[in-house]
Amino acid sequence: MAGAKHVLVVGAGISGLACAYRLHRFGVSVSLVESAARAGGLIGTAQQNGFLFESGPQSFSGTDEILDVVRELGIEGEVCKADPRAPRYVLRRGRLLKVPMSPQAVLSSSLLGLGTRWKIASEPFGRTRPPSEEESVAQFVRRKFGHEILEYLVSPFVSGIYAGDPERLSLRAAFPTLEEWERRYGSVLRGAMKSRPSKGARKGPVSLCSFRGGMAALTEALATKLGDQLHLGTRAEELRARDEGERYEIRIAKDGRVEIVTADAVVLATPAYASAHLVSSISSSLSKVLSGIAYAPVAVAAFGYHEGQVGMPIDGFGVLIPRAERIRTLGIVWNSSLFPDRAGPGRVVLTGIAGGATDPGIVDQPENEIARIVQRDSEEILDVTGPPIATAVWKYPKALPQYNLGHGHAVRAIRDSERSIPGLYVAGNFLNGPSLGKCIEKGFETAEAVRDYLQTGR
Ligand SMILES: Cc1cc2nc3c(=O)[nH]c(=O)nc-3n(C[C@H](O)[C@H](O)[C@H](O)COP(=O)(O)OP(=O)(O)OC[C@H]3O[C@@H](n4cnc5c(N)ncnc54)[C@H](O)[C@@H]3O)c2cc1C
């Protein structure tokens, strides 16, 4: 019976919280251990001088799946949705240009030259096939649409999602639907059109969402549901198989004391490099694959200003900054324009993201220097004057896993290892995708696999 067996989940980021919460709902006995003093992992909200700052994700895509979880948690009244028509901007030659959000808008956009617009317009009328060898995102975009769209649209978006380098990111791993559309329809735009839901089934655009109290409302609600099954400040140090793989022994450290706990199944919802360390005495091959997954560093600098200090209207999602503009900040999110309760009347919150795979050195800088760099870039791009009223900086030397060339092989090898080690599961943002929705989906999928294993031994 599942109820008599015990599961240990390691890591209380959104992946581990989602997995443990689902197991708890299934009636499985579960403990979730987290080395930090709070749950949430990369998700964090901070209040400073009346400003609300996000230390990690700034929003999430309000898909039906996430909003169902939010309802189940009883925090749907806390959700705030950004206006789906809120413009996004890209910087080109120092000017903020609106990102075209529809095929018609692409054709009339001043962001792209005539040649590029013609390539986009004519793409659905041709037929191409993906090459047999794995292509990087940059190779794909250059082959299909040319360099300009890579530089001014795709690369900035890739920075926004993966903090990645499009020359190294795998199209198949990072954007599998694009490769699939080309393979099936010979054209990505035709594929996009054919894959659109029929008029009756269309639910309208998926909004970007957050919570009135910030992104941490989601992880706090999950943590509350888990109650004393969540153990903070508790670090898993080593994992060993016992009774010929029937059970696991886990060395746990808390408050300077070490303890061995046992479990019938273990879910590692830690970053790939941490999971690599934990599984090293169980499977050296799994450990090697996990440790091969590269991570990009990211720095986040959030600022509170008086509205009058910003020399242009702050009326959209924010601005993405192509590398060709030779500005260090990758993008600036206009939080207080998207969501209420961020800044109070007459004040604004801007959050700059810097670093990524193409500028790893940023996290070697002290926090005040990172703040200075992003502040100076905001002055140049948004005509900001004077010092901010409030500032906060967070540095992540290993922020986001890189879905680089070969990532698909690594994920398959992880899944094969999971199948060959009964009762051991791996979750996290390096498997199905880094967005919160994908992490939750993978957490739930893992919980279902664990429940089935406890019930059937398979
Ligand atoms: C700056 C930034 C902005 C982002 N913006 C967005 C966005 O706008 N929208 C979006 O959808 N996604 C965004 N993401 C991505 C998203 O935030 C992450 O992919 C997601 O939060 C990862 O969750 P996770 O649980 O897989 O990993 P993590 O959040 O890294 O959690 C892993 C947890 O494991 C714990 N841990 C590690 N080792 C041990 C151990 N030995 N014992 C116990 N505990 C351990 C860690 O302390 C941590 O809490 C962003 C990411 C970053 C960095």
Short mmCIF file of C-alpha atoms and ligand atoms in Angstrom, two decimals, residues 9-18 32-44 54-61 66 160-163 208-209 215 219 231 233-238 251-253 268-275 277-278 295-300 317 333 351-354 394 396 398-401 403 427-431 433-440, ligand 1:
data_model
loop_
_atom_site.label_atom_id
_atom_site.label_comp_id
_atom_site.label_asym_id
_atom_site.label_seq_id
_atom_site.Cartn_x
_atom_site.Cartn_y
_atom_site.Cartn_z
CA VAL A 9 11.84 14.80 -1.97
CA VAL A 10 15.04 16.88 -1.98
CA GLY A 11 14.89 20.59 -2.93
CA ALA A 12 11.94 22.94 -2.26
CA GLY A 13 12.06 25.04 -5.40
CA ILE A 14 8.86 25.02 -7.45
CA SER A 15 9.74 21.55 -8.89
CA GLY A 16 10.14 19.86 -5.50
CA LEU A 17 7.21 21.72 -3.93
CA ALA A 18 4.91 20.71 -6.80
CA LEU A 32 10.53 17.55 1.57
CA VAL A 33 14.00 18.70 2.65
CA GLU A 34 15.42 22.08 1.67
CA SER A 35 18.90 23.32 2.52
CA ALA A 36 17.93 27.03 2.52
CA ALA A 37 16.03 28.76 5.32
CA ARG A 38 13.02 29.34 3.07
CA ALA A 39 11.14 27.42 0.37
CA GLY A 40 10.92 28.67 -3.22
CA GLY A 41 14.43 28.21 -4.64
CA LEU A 42 14.87 30.75 -7.43
CA ILE A 43 11.43 32.24 -6.70
CA GLY A 44 11.61 35.03 -4.14
CA GLU A 54 11.20 39.91 -7.43
CA SER A 55 14.58 38.22 -6.97
CA GLY A 56 13.99 35.56 -9.67
CA PRO A 57 11.04 35.02 -12.01
CA GLN A 58 9.12 38.23 -12.59
CA SER A 59 5.89 36.59 -13.85
CA PHE A 60 4.47 33.33 -15.18
CA SER A 61 2.38 32.34 -18.18
CA ILE A 66 -1.08 26.57 -13.58
CA GLY A 160 14.95 36.34 -21.65
CA ILE A 161 14.08 32.64 -21.29
CA TYR A 162 17.38 30.76 -21.00
CA ALA A 163 19.96 33.52 -20.43
CA LEU A 208 1.38 36.92 -18.03
CA CYS A 209 0.48 36.65 -14.38
CA MET A 215 5.66 35.48 -7.02
CA THR A 219 5.59 28.80 -3.24
CA HIS A 231 11.97 20.65 6.58
CA GLY A 233 17.55 24.39 6.72
CA THR A 234 17.98 20.67 6.06
CA ARG A 235 20.61 19.58 3.58
CA ALA A 236 20.72 16.17 1.86
CA GLU A 237 24.41 15.21 1.72
CA GLU A 238 24.55 11.68 0.39
CA ARG A 251 22.46 11.50 5.07
CA ILE A 252 20.82 14.73 6.22
CA ALA A 253 22.51 17.69 7.94
CA LEU A 268 15.87 14.75 -6.47
CA ALA A 269 14.40 18.16 -7.36
CA THR A 270 17.74 19.90 -6.96
CA PRO A 271 19.78 21.62 -9.73
CA ALA A 272 21.55 19.09 -12.00
CA TYR A 273 25.00 19.71 -10.46
CA ALA A 274 23.62 19.12 -6.93
CA SER A 275 21.79 15.96 -8.04
CA HIS A 277 26.76 14.92 -6.31
CA LEU A 278 23.90 13.19 -4.48
CA TYR A 295 24.45 26.52 -16.18
CA ALA A 296 24.47 30.22 -17.04
CA PRO A 297 24.99 32.86 -14.34
CA VAL A 298 22.51 35.71 -13.92
CA ALA A 299 22.40 38.91 -11.87
CA VAL A 300 19.12 40.63 -11.03
CA PHE A 317 6.30 44.64 -20.34
CA VAL A 333 11.23 44.54 -16.83
CA THR A 351 14.19 45.21 -12.78
CA GLY A 352 17.32 44.72 -14.88
CA ILE A 353 18.66 41.27 -15.75
CA ALA A 354 22.34 40.93 -16.68
CA TRP A 394 20.80 39.13 -6.37
CA TYR A 396 23.19 33.47 -9.18
CA LYS A 398 24.48 28.92 -11.65
CA ALA A 399 21.07 30.36 -12.46
CA LEU A 400 19.65 28.53 -15.43
CA PRO A 401 20.41 25.18 -17.09
CA TYR A 403 19.55 23.37 -23.24
CA ALA A 427 12.90 16.41 -11.47
CA GLY A 428 13.87 20.05 -12.05
CA ASN A 429 14.05 22.80 -14.61
CA PHE A 430 16.70 21.06 -16.75
CA LEU A 431 14.33 18.36 -18.02
CA GLY A 433 11.78 23.31 -19.75
CA PRO A 434 12.76 26.11 -17.33
CA SER A 435 9.40 27.93 -17.08
CA LEU A 436 7.40 27.60 -13.88
CA GLY A 437 4.60 25.85 -15.79
CA LYS A 438 7.03 23.21 -17.11
CA CYS A 439 8.61 22.72 -13.65
CA ILE A 440 5.17 22.17 -12.09
C1 LIG B 1 16.58 35.55 -12.86
C2 LIG B 1 15.59 34.52 -13.28
C3 LIG B 1 14.41 34.93 -13.89
C4 LIG B 1 13.47 33.98 -14.28
N1 LIG B 1 12.29 34.42 -14.84
C5 LIG B 1 11.30 33.53 -15.09
C6 LIG B 1 10.02 33.99 -15.47
O1 LIG B 1 9.77 35.21 -15.57
N2 LIG B 1 9.04 33.06 -15.70
C7 LIG B 1 9.28 31.71 -15.56
O2 LIG B 1 8.35 30.91 -15.79
N3 LIG B 1 10.50 31.25 -15.18
C8 LIG B 1 11.50 32.12 -14.93
N4 LIG B 1 12.74 31.68 -14.50
C9 LIG B 1 12.98 30.23 -14.41
C10 LIG B 1 12.40 29.62 -13.14
O3 LIG B 1 12.45 30.55 -12.09
C11 LIG B 1 13.21 28.37 -12.72
O4 LIG B 1 13.43 27.51 -13.82
C12 LIG B 1 12.48 27.60 -11.61
O5 LIG B 1 12.13 28.45 -10.54
C13 LIG B 1 13.39 26.45 -11.13
O6 LIG B 1 12.77 25.73 -10.11
P1 LIG B 1 13.41 24.38 -9.56
O7 LIG B 1 12.59 23.96 -8.41
O8 LIG B 1 13.58 23.40 -10.68
O9 LIG B 1 14.90 24.77 -9.09
P2 LIG B 1 15.37 25.74 -7.92
O10 LIG B 1 14.46 26.90 -7.79
O11 LIG B 1 16.82 25.99 -8.20
O12 LIG B 1 15.22 24.86 -6.60
C14 LIG B 1 16.13 23.86 -6.20
C15 LIG B 1 16.15 23.85 -4.68
O13 LIG B 1 17.00 22.78 -4.24
C16 LIG B 1 17.66 23.20 -3.06
N5 LIG B 1 18.84 22.33 -2.83
C17 LIG B 1 19.96 22.24 -3.59
N6 LIG B 1 20.79 21.30 -3.08
C18 LIG B 1 20.16 20.79 -1.98
C19 LIG B 1 20.51 19.75 -1.05
N7 LIG B 1 21.64 19.07 -1.14
N8 LIG B 1 19.63 19.47 -0.02
C20 LIG B 1 18.45 20.15 0.09
N9 LIG B 1 18.08 21.13 -0.78
C21 LIG B 1 18.92 21.44 -1.82
C22 LIG B 1 18.01 24.66 -3.36
O14 LIG B 1 18.30 25.39 -2.17
C23 LIG B 1 16.74 25.11 -4.06
O15 LIG B 1 15.80 25.66 -3.14
C24 LIG B 1 13.72 32.60 -14.10
C25 LIG B 1 14.91 32.19 -13.51
C26 LIG B 1 15.84 33.13 -13.09
C27 LIG B 1 17.12 32.68 -12.43
#
